[in-house]
Amino acid sequence: MSRDRRHSEAPAPFWGRRFRDHAALAWAPAKVNLFLEVTGHRDDGYHELETLMLAVDLYDMLELSRIDEPAIGLNCNDPSLGNDTNLVVKAAAALHARYSPEWGAVVRLTKKIPLQAGLGGGSSDAATTLLALNDLWEIHAPREELSEVAASIGSDVAFFLQPPAAWCTGRGETVEPAPLGQELDLVIVKPPHGCTTAAVYENLSLPDSPRSADAMRKAVHRGNASEIGRALHNRLEAPALKIQPEIADVLRALQAEKPAGVRMTGSGSACFAVCRDRREALRVAAGVREAAPADLAPEMVFVVKSWPTV
Ligand code: C5P
């Protein structure tokens, strides 16, 4: 393991607390995509993206314990998430393979972020695992090295090393932090059925001319919710609607409450509203719960803020 960090960026923090040297509690935030344009096909089979991601205070929780054998264990409250394919295990294994610490880890994962939603829950769990184990395993790798490990796990993982907001390009793994002028209040709504990312990309038609991100760049810099609401864009919304028409009902129910703007996030199926303040967010959430589009479960409506706050 290289100990020469003189020319590297400072290690990234992890959003949690370390206890008694060998245990940590960490929070893994969800994200929404305020802007997502697909600008081309890539030779590796992925798509070229220009997307603005924003982390929000809807979390999964991870309890990590360092153990003396070099093994990785996972307990999860959601039995549908297999251990071998879980991105927490992949992240821990990738970090272990690169730095060979003398320890292993057991992780207890409590899921709150809905699955197949475009909210980045699995990617965030993976990034949070990297940040927390970087500390617990006393690796102290700088952020640029963690970003390389993150990119090997999934396209969205590197973003979660640098919330709250960042422009992500390439397949999503090239991350440029975007100063957010002001906290944002949002409402997230997850319809009963999810979307598979690969299926959404298969149904995508590339635009003849990609949408410019200029208006969103200016709006997010100022942190003006009304401007951000007008500049929202998601190229994956149309293909996701073909696969899961109930997304249209959810978008309509949100629009009926007249927030600053409404869009689907990532490859769906969750949708969100950008609101002008917390009061408006609470009103929008109440209206959507009442309308119950597509047999929506009331607990699948979340009032959130951008996170961590600036
Ligand atoms: O990287 P990740 O595992 O999150 O991607 C899931 C799937 O989404 C990929 O297998 C690919 O089909 C699609 N994808 C894409 N272009 C991207 C990101 C994801 O085509 N930039």
CSV table of C-alpha atoms and ligand atoms in Angstrom, one decimal:
chain,number,residue,atom,x,y,z
A,1,MET,CA,0.0,0.0,0.0
A,2,SER,CA,1.4,3.4,-0.9
A,3,ARG,CA,1.9,5.7,2.1
A,4,ASP,CA,3.1,8.7,0.0
A,5,ARG,CA,0.1,11.0,0.0
A,6,ARG,CA,2.0,14.3,-0.3
A,7,HIS,CA,0.7,15.2,-3.7
A,8,SER,CA,-2.8,13.9,-3.2
A,9,GLU,CA,-6.1,15.5,-2.2
A,10,ALA,CA,-7.1,15.2,1.4
A,11,PRO,CA,-9.0,12.0,2.2
A,12,ALA,CA,-12.8,12.4,1.7
A,13,PRO,CA,-14.9,12.5,4.9
A,14,PHE,CA,-17.5,9.9,5.5
A,15,TRP,CA,-20.9,11.0,6.7
A,16,GLY,CA,-21.1,9.2,10.0
A,17,ARG,CA,-19.3,8.5,13.3
A,18,ARG,CA,-16.5,6.1,14.3
A,19,PHE,CA,-16.8,4.2,17.6
A,20,ARG,CA,-14.3,2.4,19.7
A,21,ASP,CA,-11.7,2.3,16.8
A,22,HIS,CA,-13.3,-0.7,15.1
A,23,ALA,CA,-16.9,0.3,14.4
A,24,ALA,CA,-18.7,3.1,12.5
A,25,LEU,CA,-22.3,4.3,11.8
A,26,ALA,CA,-22.7,6.0,8.4
A,27,TRP,CA,-25.5,7.5,6.3
A,28,ALA,CA,-25.7,7.0,2.5
A,29,PRO,CA,-27.8,9.7,0.8
A,30,ALA,CA,-30.1,9.3,-2.2
A,31,LYS,CA,-29.7,11.6,-5.3
A,32,VAL,CA,-31.9,13.2,-7.9
A,33,ASN,CA,-30.8,14.2,-11.4
A,34,LEU,CA,-31.7,17.9,-12.0
A,35,PHE,CA,-30.4,17.6,-15.6
A,36,LEU,CA,-29.6,14.5,-17.6
A,37,GLU,CA,-28.7,14.6,-21.3
A,38,VAL,CA,-27.4,11.6,-23.2
A,39,THR,CA,-24.9,12.9,-25.8
A,40,GLY,CA,-23.8,9.7,-27.5
A,41,HIS,CA,-22.9,6.0,-27.6
A,42,ARG,CA,-19.6,4.8,-26.3
A,43,ASP,CA,-17.4,2.0,-27.6
A,44,ASP,CA,-17.7,0.2,-24.2
A,45,GLY,CA,-21.5,-0.2,-24.7
A,46,TYR,CA,-22.3,2.6,-22.2
A,47,HIS,CA,-23.7,6.1,-23.1
A,48,GLU,CA,-22.0,9.4,-22.8
A,49,LEU,CA,-23.8,11.6,-20.3
A,50,GLU,CA,-23.9,15.2,-19.0
A,51,THR,CA,-25.9,15.1,-15.7
A,52,LEU,CA,-26.3,17.3,-12.6
A,53,MET,CA,-26.7,15.2,-9.5
A,54,LEU,CA,-27.9,16.5,-6.2
A,55,ALA,CA,-27.7,14.5,-2.9
A,56,VAL,CA,-30.7,14.7,-0.6
A,57,ASP,CA,-31.4,13.8,3.0
A,58,LEU,CA,-33.2,10.5,2.4
A,59,TYR,CA,-30.8,7.8,3.7
A,60,ASP,CA,-29.8,4.2,3.9
A,61,MET,CA,-27.9,3.4,7.1
A,62,LEU,CA,-24.8,1.3,7.4
A,63,GLU,CA,-23.3,-0.1,10.6
A,64,LEU,CA,-19.7,-1.3,9.9
A,65,SER,CA,-17.5,-3.4,12.1
A,66,ARG,CA,-13.9,-4.1,11.5
A,67,ILE,CA,-13.1,-7.8,12.1
A,68,ASP,CA,-9.8,-9.6,12.4
A,69,GLU,CA,-10.1,-12.1,9.5
A,70,PRO,CA,-9.9,-10.6,6.0
A,71,ALA,CA,-13.5,-11.5,5.1
A,72,ILE,CA,-16.6,-9.4,4.1
A,73,GLY,CA,-20.0,-10.1,5.6
A,74,LEU,CA,-23.3,-8.3,5.0
A,75,ASN,CA,-26.7,-8.3,6.8
A,76,CYS,CA,-29.5,-6.4,5.1
A,77,ASN,CA,-33.1,-5.7,6.2
A,78,ASP,CA,-34.3,-6.2,2.6
A,79,PRO,CA,-34.1,-10.0,1.8
A,80,SER,CA,-34.5,-9.2,-2.0
A,81,LEU,CA,-30.9,-7.8,-2.1
A,82,GLY,CA,-28.6,-10.8,-2.6
A,83,ASN,CA,-25.3,-10.6,-0.7
A,84,ASP,CA,-23.0,-11.6,-3.6
A,85,THR,CA,-24.4,-8.9,-6.0
A,86,ASN,CA,-24.8,-6.2,-3.4
A,87,LEU,CA,-22.7,-3.1,-4.2
A,88,VAL,CA,-21.6,-2.8,-0.5
A,89,VAL,CA,-19.9,-6.2,-0.8
A,90,LYS,CA,-18.4,-5.3,-4.2
A,91,ALA,CA,-17.1,-2.0,-2.8
A,92,ALA,CA,-15.5,-3.6,0.3
A,93,ALA,CA,-14.0,-6.4,-1.8
A,94,ALA,CA,-12.6,-3.9,-4.4
A,95,LEU,CA,-11.0,-1.7,-1.7
A,96,HIS,CA,-9.6,-4.8,0.0
A,97,ALA,CA,-8.1,-6.1,-3.2
A,98,ARG,CA,-6.4,-2.7,-3.9
A,99,TYR,CA,-4.9,-2.0,-0.5
A,100,SER,CA,-4.7,-5.5,1.3
A,101,PRO,CA,-5.5,-4.2,4.8
A,102,GLU,CA,-5.0,-6.9,7.6
A,103,TRP,CA,-8.7,-6.7,8.6
A,104,GLY,CA,-12.1,-7.6,7.1
A,105,ALA,CA,-15.6,-6.1,7.8
A,106,VAL,CA,-19.2,-7.0,8.7
A,107,VAL,CA,-21.8,-4.5,7.4
A,108,ARG,CA,-25.4,-4.2,8.6
A,109,LEU,CA,-27.4,-2.3,5.9
A,110,THR,CA,-30.8,-0.8,6.6
A,111,LYS,CA,-32.5,0.3,3.4
A,112,LYS,CA,-34.8,3.2,3.3
A,113,ILE,CA,-34.0,4.5,-0.3
A,114,PRO,CA,-36.5,2.7,-2.7
A,115,LEU,CA,-34.9,0.3,-5.2
A,116,GLN,CA,-35.1,0.6,-9.0
A,117,ALA,CA,-36.0,4.2,-8.5
A,118,GLY,CA,-33.2,6.2,-10.1
A,119,LEU,CA,-32.3,7.5,-6.6
A,120,GLY,CA,-28.8,5.9,-6.6
A,121,GLY,CA,-29.3,3.9,-3.4
A,122,GLY,CA,-27.0,1.0,-4.3
A,123,SER,CA,-24.3,3.4,-5.6
A,124,SER,CA,-24.5,5.5,-2.5
A,125,ASP,CA,-24.2,2.5,-0.2
A,126,ALA,CA,-21.1,1.5,-2.2
A,127,ALA,CA,-19.5,4.9,-1.9
A,128,THR,CA,-20.3,5.2,1.8
A,129,THR,CA,-18.7,1.8,2.3
A,130,LEU,CA,-15.6,3.0,0.6
A,131,LEU,CA,-15.4,6.2,2.7
A,132,ALA,CA,-16.1,4.4,6.0
A,133,LEU,CA,-13.7,1.4,5.4
A,134,ASN,CA,-11.0,3.8,4.1
A,135,ASP,CA,-11.1,5.2,7.7
A,136,LEU,CA,-11.8,1.9,9.6
A,137,TRP,CA,-9.1,0.0,7.7
A,138,GLU,CA,-6.7,2.9,8.2
A,139,ILE,CA,-6.0,3.1,4.5
A,140,HIS,CA,-6.4,6.9,4.3
A,141,ALA,CA,-6.5,6.8,0.5
A,142,PRO,CA,-7.1,10.2,-1.1
A,143,ARG,CA,-10.3,11.0,-2.9
A,144,GLU,CA,-8.9,10.5,-6.4
A,145,GLU,CA,-7.9,7.0,-5.6
A,146,LEU,CA,-11.3,6.2,-4.0
A,147,SER,CA,-12.9,7.6,-7.2
A,148,GLU,CA,-11.0,5.1,-9.3
A,149,VAL,CA,-12.3,2.2,-7.1
A,150,ALA,CA,-15.8,3.8,-7.2
A,151,ALA,CA,-15.8,3.9,-11.0
A,152,SER,CA,-15.0,0.2,-11.2
A,153,ILE,CA,-18.2,-0.6,-9.2
A,154,GLY,CA,-20.8,1.5,-11.1
A,155,SER,CA,-21.2,4.7,-13.1
A,156,ASP,CA,-22.9,6.7,-10.3
A,157,VAL,CA,-20.7,5.6,-7.4
A,158,ALA,CA,-18.0,8.3,-7.7
A,159,PHE,CA,-20.6,11.1,-7.3
A,160,PHE,CA,-21.4,10.1,-3.8
A,161,LEU,CA,-17.9,10.8,-2.7
A,162,GLN,CA,-18.6,14.5,-3.3
A,163,PRO,CA,-22.1,15.7,-2.4
A,164,PRO,CA,-24.2,17.8,-2.4
A,165,ALA,CA,-24.1,18.7,-6.2
A,166,ALA,CA,-21.9,17.8,-9.1
A,167,TRP,CA,-21.9,17.7,-12.9
A,168,CYS,CA,-21.0,14.2,-14.0
A,169,THR,CA,-19.8,13.3,-17.5
A,170,GLY,CA,-18.3,10.3,-19.3
A,171,ARG,CA,-20.5,7.3,-18.2
A,172,GLY,CA,-21.2,9.4,-15.1
A,173,GLU,CA,-17.9,8.7,-13.3
A,174,THR,CA,-16.2,12.0,-14.1
A,175,VAL,CA,-17.3,14.3,-11.3
A,176,GLU,CA,-17.0,18.1,-11.2
A,177,PRO,CA,-18.5,19.5,-7.9
A,178,ALA,CA,-21.1,22.3,-8.6
A,179,PRO,CA,-21.4,24.9,-5.9
A,180,LEU,CA,-25.1,25.1,-4.9
A,181,GLY,CA,-26.1,28.7,-4.2
A,182,GLN,CA,-28.8,27.7,-1.7
A,183,GLU,CA,-30.4,24.6,-0.1
A,184,LEU,CA,-33.2,23.1,-2.1
A,185,ASP,CA,-36.5,21.7,-0.8
A,186,LEU,CA,-37.9,18.7,-2.9
A,187,VAL,CA,-40.6,16.1,-2.8
A,188,ILE,CA,-39.7,12.6,-4.1
A,189,VAL,CA,-42.4,10.1,-5.2
A,190,LYS,CA,-41.7,6.5,-6.0
A,191,PRO,CA,-44.5,4.7,-7.9
A,192,PRO,CA,-45.3,1.1,-7.0
A,193,HIS,CA,-43.2,-0.4,-9.9
A,194,GLY,CA,-39.5,0.2,-10.6
A,195,CYS,CA,-37.4,0.5,-13.8
A,196,THR,CA,-34.3,-1.5,-14.8
A,197,THR,CA,-31.6,0.9,-15.9
A,198,ALA,CA,-30.4,-1.2,-18.8
A,199,ALA,CA,-33.9,-1.6,-20.2
A,200,VAL,CA,-34.5,2.2,-20.1
A,201,TYR,CA,-31.2,2.8,-22.0
A,202,GLU,CA,-32.3,0.1,-24.6
A,203,ASN,CA,-35.5,2.1,-25.3
A,204,LEU,CA,-33.7,5.5,-25.7
A,205,SER,CA,-33.5,7.4,-29.0
A,206,LEU,CA,-30.5,9.7,-29.0
A,207,PRO,CA,-31.4,13.4,-29.6
A,208,ASP,CA,-30.3,15.0,-32.9
A,209,SER,CA,-29.0,18.0,-31.0
A,210,PRO,CA,-28.4,17.6,-27.2
A,211,ARG,CA,-30.0,20.1,-24.8
A,212,SER,CA,-27.7,22.8,-23.6
A,213,ALA,CA,-27.0,22.7,-19.8
A,214,ASP,CA,-26.2,26.5,-19.7
A,215,ALA,CA,-29.5,27.5,-18.1
A,216,MET,CA,-29.2,24.8,-15.4
A,217,ARG,CA,-25.5,25.7,-14.7
A,218,LYS,CA,-26.5,29.4,-14.0
A,219,ALA,CA,-29.6,28.4,-12.0
A,220,VAL,CA,-27.9,26.0,-9.7
A,221,HIS,CA,-25.0,28.4,-9.1
A,222,ARG,CA,-27.5,30.9,-7.9
A,223,GLY,CA,-29.6,28.3,-6.1
A,224,ASN,CA,-32.8,29.8,-7.4
A,225,ALA,CA,-35.5,27.2,-7.1
A,226,SER,CA,-37.8,28.8,-9.7
A,227,GLU,CA,-35.0,28.9,-12.3
A,228,ILE,CA,-33.9,25.4,-11.5
A,229,GLY,CA,-37.5,24.2,-11.8
A,230,ARG,CA,-37.7,25.7,-15.3
A,231,ALA,CA,-34.3,24.2,-16.4
A,232,LEU,CA,-35.0,20.6,-15.3
A,233,HIS,CA,-34.4,18.0,-18.0
A,234,ASN,CA,-34.2,14.2,-18.2
A,235,ARG,CA,-33.6,12.5,-21.6
A,236,LEU,CA,-34.4,9.1,-20.0
A,237,GLU,CA,-37.9,10.1,-19.0
A,238,ALA,CA,-39.5,9.3,-22.4
A,239,PRO,CA,-38.0,5.7,-22.7
A,240,ALA,CA,-38.9,5.0,-19.0
A,241,LEU,CA,-42.5,6.1,-19.7
A,242,LYS,CA,-42.7,3.5,-22.5
A,243,ILE,CA,-41.8,0.8,-20.0
A,244,GLN,CA,-43.7,2.1,-17.0
A,245,PRO,CA,-46.7,4.3,-18.0
A,246,GLU,CA,-47.7,4.8,-14.3
A,247,ILE,CA,-44.8,7.3,-14.2
A,248,ALA,CA,-47.0,9.7,-16.2
A,249,ASP,CA,-49.7,9.6,-13.5
A,250,VAL,CA,-47.2,10.5,-10.8
A,251,LEU,CA,-45.7,13.4,-12.9
A,252,ARG,CA,-49.2,14.7,-13.5
A,253,ALA,CA,-50.1,14.5,-9.8
A,254,LEU,CA,-47.0,16.4,-8.9
A,255,GLN,CA,-47.6,19.0,-11.6
A,256,ALA,CA,-51.1,19.6,-10.4
A,257,GLU,CA,-49.6,21.0,-7.1
A,258,LYS,CA,-47.7,23.7,-9.2
A,259,PRO,CA,-44.2,23.4,-7.7
A,260,ALA,CA,-41.2,25.2,-9.4
A,261,GLY,CA,-40.6,22.1,-11.6
A,262,VAL,CA,-41.2,18.4,-11.9
A,263,ARG,CA,-39.2,15.5,-13.5
A,264,MET,CA,-38.3,11.9,-13.3
A,265,THR,CA,-34.9,11.1,-11.7
A,266,GLY,CA,-32.2,9.0,-13.4
A,267,SER,CA,-33.6,6.0,-15.2
A,268,GLY,CA,-36.7,6.1,-12.9
A,269,SER,CA,-39.2,5.2,-11.8
A,270,ALA,CA,-39.1,7.9,-9.0
A,271,CYS,CA,-40.1,11.4,-9.8
A,272,PHE,CA,-39.5,14.6,-7.9
A,273,ALA,CA,-40.7,18.2,-7.5
A,274,VAL,CA,-38.4,21.2,-6.9
A,275,CYS,CA,-40.2,23.4,-4.4
A,276,ARG,CA,-39.7,27.1,-3.6
A,277,ASP,CA,-39.5,26.4,0.2
A,278,ARG,CA,-40.2,23.8,2.8
A,279,ARG,CA,-43.9,24.9,3.3
A,280,GLU,CA,-44.5,24.4,-0.4
A,281,ALA,CA,-42.8,21.0,-0.3
A,282,LEU,CA,-45.1,19.9,2.6
A,283,ARG,CA,-48.2,21.1,0.7
A,284,VAL,CA,-47.1,19.3,-2.5
A,285,ALA,CA,-46.5,16.1,-0.6
A,286,ALA,CA,-49.9,16.2,1.1
A,287,GLY,CA,-51.6,16.9,-2.3
A,288,VAL,CA,-49.9,13.9,-4.0
A,289,ARG,CA,-50.7,11.6,-1.0
A,290,GLU,CA,-54.3,12.6,-1.3
A,291,ALA,CA,-54.5,12.1,-5.1
A,292,ALA,CA,-52.7,8.7,-4.7
A,293,PRO,CA,-51.9,8.3,-8.5
A,294,ALA,CA,-51.1,4.8,-9.7
A,295,ASP,CA,-52.1,3.3,-6.3
A,296,LEU,CA,-49.2,5.1,-4.7
A,297,ALA,CA,-48.3,4.1,-1.1
A,298,PRO,CA,-48.3,7.2,1.1
A,299,GLU,CA,-44.9,6.3,2.6
A,300,MET,CA,-43.4,6.5,-0.8
A,301,VAL,CA,-43.8,10.3,-0.8
A,302,PHE,CA,-40.7,11.9,0.8
A,303,VAL,CA,-40.1,15.5,1.7
A,304,VAL,CA,-36.3,16.1,1.5
A,305,LYS,CA,-33.6,18.8,1.4
A,306,SER,CA,-30.3,18.9,-0.5
A,307,TRP,CA,-27.6,17.4,1.7
A,308,PRO,CA,-25.2,18.0,3.2
A,309,THR,CA,-26.3,21.6,3.6
A,310,VAL,CA,-24.1,24.4,2.2
B,1,C5P,O1,-22.9,1.5,-14.4
B,1,C5P,P1,-24.1,0.9,-14.0
B,1,C5P,O2,-24.0,-0.5,-13.5
B,1,C5P,O3,-24.9,1.7,-13.0
B,1,C5P,O4,-25.1,0.8,-15.3
B,1,C5P,C1,-26.2,0.0,-15.4
B,1,C5P,C2,-26.6,-0.1,-16.9
B,1,C5P,O5,-27.1,1.2,-17.3
B,1,C5P,C3,-25.4,-0.5,-17.8
B,1,C5P,O6,-25.3,-1.9,-17.9
B,1,C5P,C4,-25.9,0.2,-19.1
B,1,C5P,O7,-26.8,-0.7,-19.8
B,1,C5P,C5,-26.6,1.4,-18.7
B,1,C5P,N1,-25.8,2.6,-18.7
B,1,C5P,C6,-25.5,3.2,-19.9
B,1,C5P,N2,-24.7,4.3,-19.9
B,1,C5P,C7,-24.3,4.9,-18.8
B,1,C5P,C8,-24.7,4.4,-17.5
B,1,C5P,C9,-25.4,3.2,-17.5
B,1,C5P,O8,-25.8,2.7,-21.0
B,1,C5P,N3,-23.6,6.0,-18.8
